[in-house]
Amino acid sequence: MVIYISNDEMEKCKKIVVAVSTNVDLIARVSHLPEPGETIGDAEYCLSYGGKGANQAIAAARSGGHVSFISCLGDDAYADTLITSFVDSGIDVDYIQKCVRHSTGIAFIFVAENGENCIAVAPGANNLLRGERMDTILPVIKEADALVLQLEIPYESVISLIEYAHTVDTKIILNPAPAKQIPSYILEKVDILILNETEAMLIAGQSLDFSEPIGIARSLLRRVGQVVILTLGEKGSVIVSDEMEKQIPSYVVNTVDTTGAGDTFCGAFVAQWVEGVDLQDCVQFATAAAALSVTRIGAQVSIPYQKEVIEFMRNRIL
Ligand code: RIB
């Protein structure tokens, strides 16, 4: 059963730490994704906030999680607005750093009419989240119940945070996006791996036939701590652990923009999981949150609050 967490109960909540990339998303809505050399002249422009890590942190917070995060922003006009929006989502922003003479990360995103996207990221200050800059978050990770990571901050920082969290016994949830290979000695320290088809192929080191997704997740599980969740877009997702394997279908919705749907899934999942919710229910909740997010344009702005997710689940049957 999904847990509804009220404000009063927040104090008692389990703690989630996210080491995050933060971007300003410059979005062009286009009829189709452009071919190399093509100019599309009638795009619609909008600006939204994003970054895989920040999206996941916001999704976790809006799903009732008690979230701290560390992120590097530039010293530009975007930083203060971003911080305000994080505070509005209930995130502890004490560990955000504004980096002098650097710009906040920018993502250039094309969103086609069918909701598909392609993204180019100029990481800016995100690349500075490394070395001593991460020291302030280590005591928080030690006290936390879960550390959530993606691969949009420097790779060596992700590796060292995984090694640290493992030594202090904090559960590690890794979403290896954007897709990169991860060495086995690191993967085995990850408790929960949440990944899509592209990421699965990179980690497996070969092309895969997704007509048998449970088999793929099971073979990845041999290299991971406890759980593998393979997301399959409109085909839903599969969960595999030593105790269970299950395919969860997706909801049929009117897809407008898939940007940030995977991030919404991860954040919403973790907020439920740290509270001890059954794995299958966590994935069902995350699936509903992600389904709601694709019905709206933009990443962070489209991430639902848990009340809306619960309402949606009540009215829809998978
Ligand atoms: O996963 C979606 C995110 O990827 C966007 O918000 C964009 O900032 C890029 O980081």
mmCIF file of C-alpha atoms and ligand atoms in Angstrom, residues 21 23 25 49-52 55 107 109 119 121 152 259-260 263 299, ligand 1:
data_model
loop_
_atom_site.group_PDB
_atom_site.id
_atom_site.type_symbol
_atom_site.label_atom_id
_atom_site.label_comp_id
_atom_site.label_asym_id
_atom_site.label_seq_id
_atom_site.Cartn_x
_atom_site.Cartn_y
_atom_site.Cartn_z
ATOM 1 C CA SER A 21 22.871 18.144 -11.702
ATOM 2 C CA ASN A 23 19.938 22.704 -15.499
ATOM 3 C CA ASP A 25 15.965 23.707 -19.826
ATOM 4 C CA TYR A 49 13.928 24.004 -14.811
ATOM 5 C CA GLY A 50 15.516 20.598 -15.070
ATOM 6 C CA GLY A 51 18.649 18.531 -14.649
ATOM 7 C CA LYS A 52 18.293 14.811 -14.049
ATOM 8 C CA ASN A 55 14.286 16.509 -11.201
ATOM 9 C CA ALA A 107 19.982 21.900 -21.474
ATOM 10 C CA ILE A 109 15.766 20.313 -25.617
ATOM 11 C CA ILE A 119 18.692 16.864 -25.431
ATOM 12 C CA VAL A 121 23.502 19.616 -22.102
ATOM 13 C CA GLU A 152 25.053 13.976 -14.976
ATOM 14 C CA THR A 259 11.261 15.015 -20.618
ATOM 15 C CA GLY A 260 11.933 14.133 -17.001
ATOM 16 C CA ASP A 263 13.526 11.203 -13.278
ATOM 17 C CA ALA A 299 10.589 18.666 -16.475
HETATM 18 O O1 RIB B 1 16.053 13.834 -17.797
HETATM 19 C C1 RIB B 1 15.616 15.071 -18.273
HETATM 20 C C2 RIB B 1 16.647 16.129 -18.006
HETATM 21 O O2 RIB B 1 17.792 15.841 -18.774
HETATM 22 C C3 RIB B 1 16.237 17.522 -18.433
HETATM 23 O O3 RIB B 1 15.554 18.221 -17.425
HETATM 24 C C4 RIB B 1 17.548 18.160 -18.841
HETATM 25 O O4 RIB B 1 17.977 19.172 -17.988
HETATM 26 C C5 RIB B 1 18.554 17.009 -18.909
HETATM 27 O O5 RIB B 1 19.421 17.036 -17.874
#
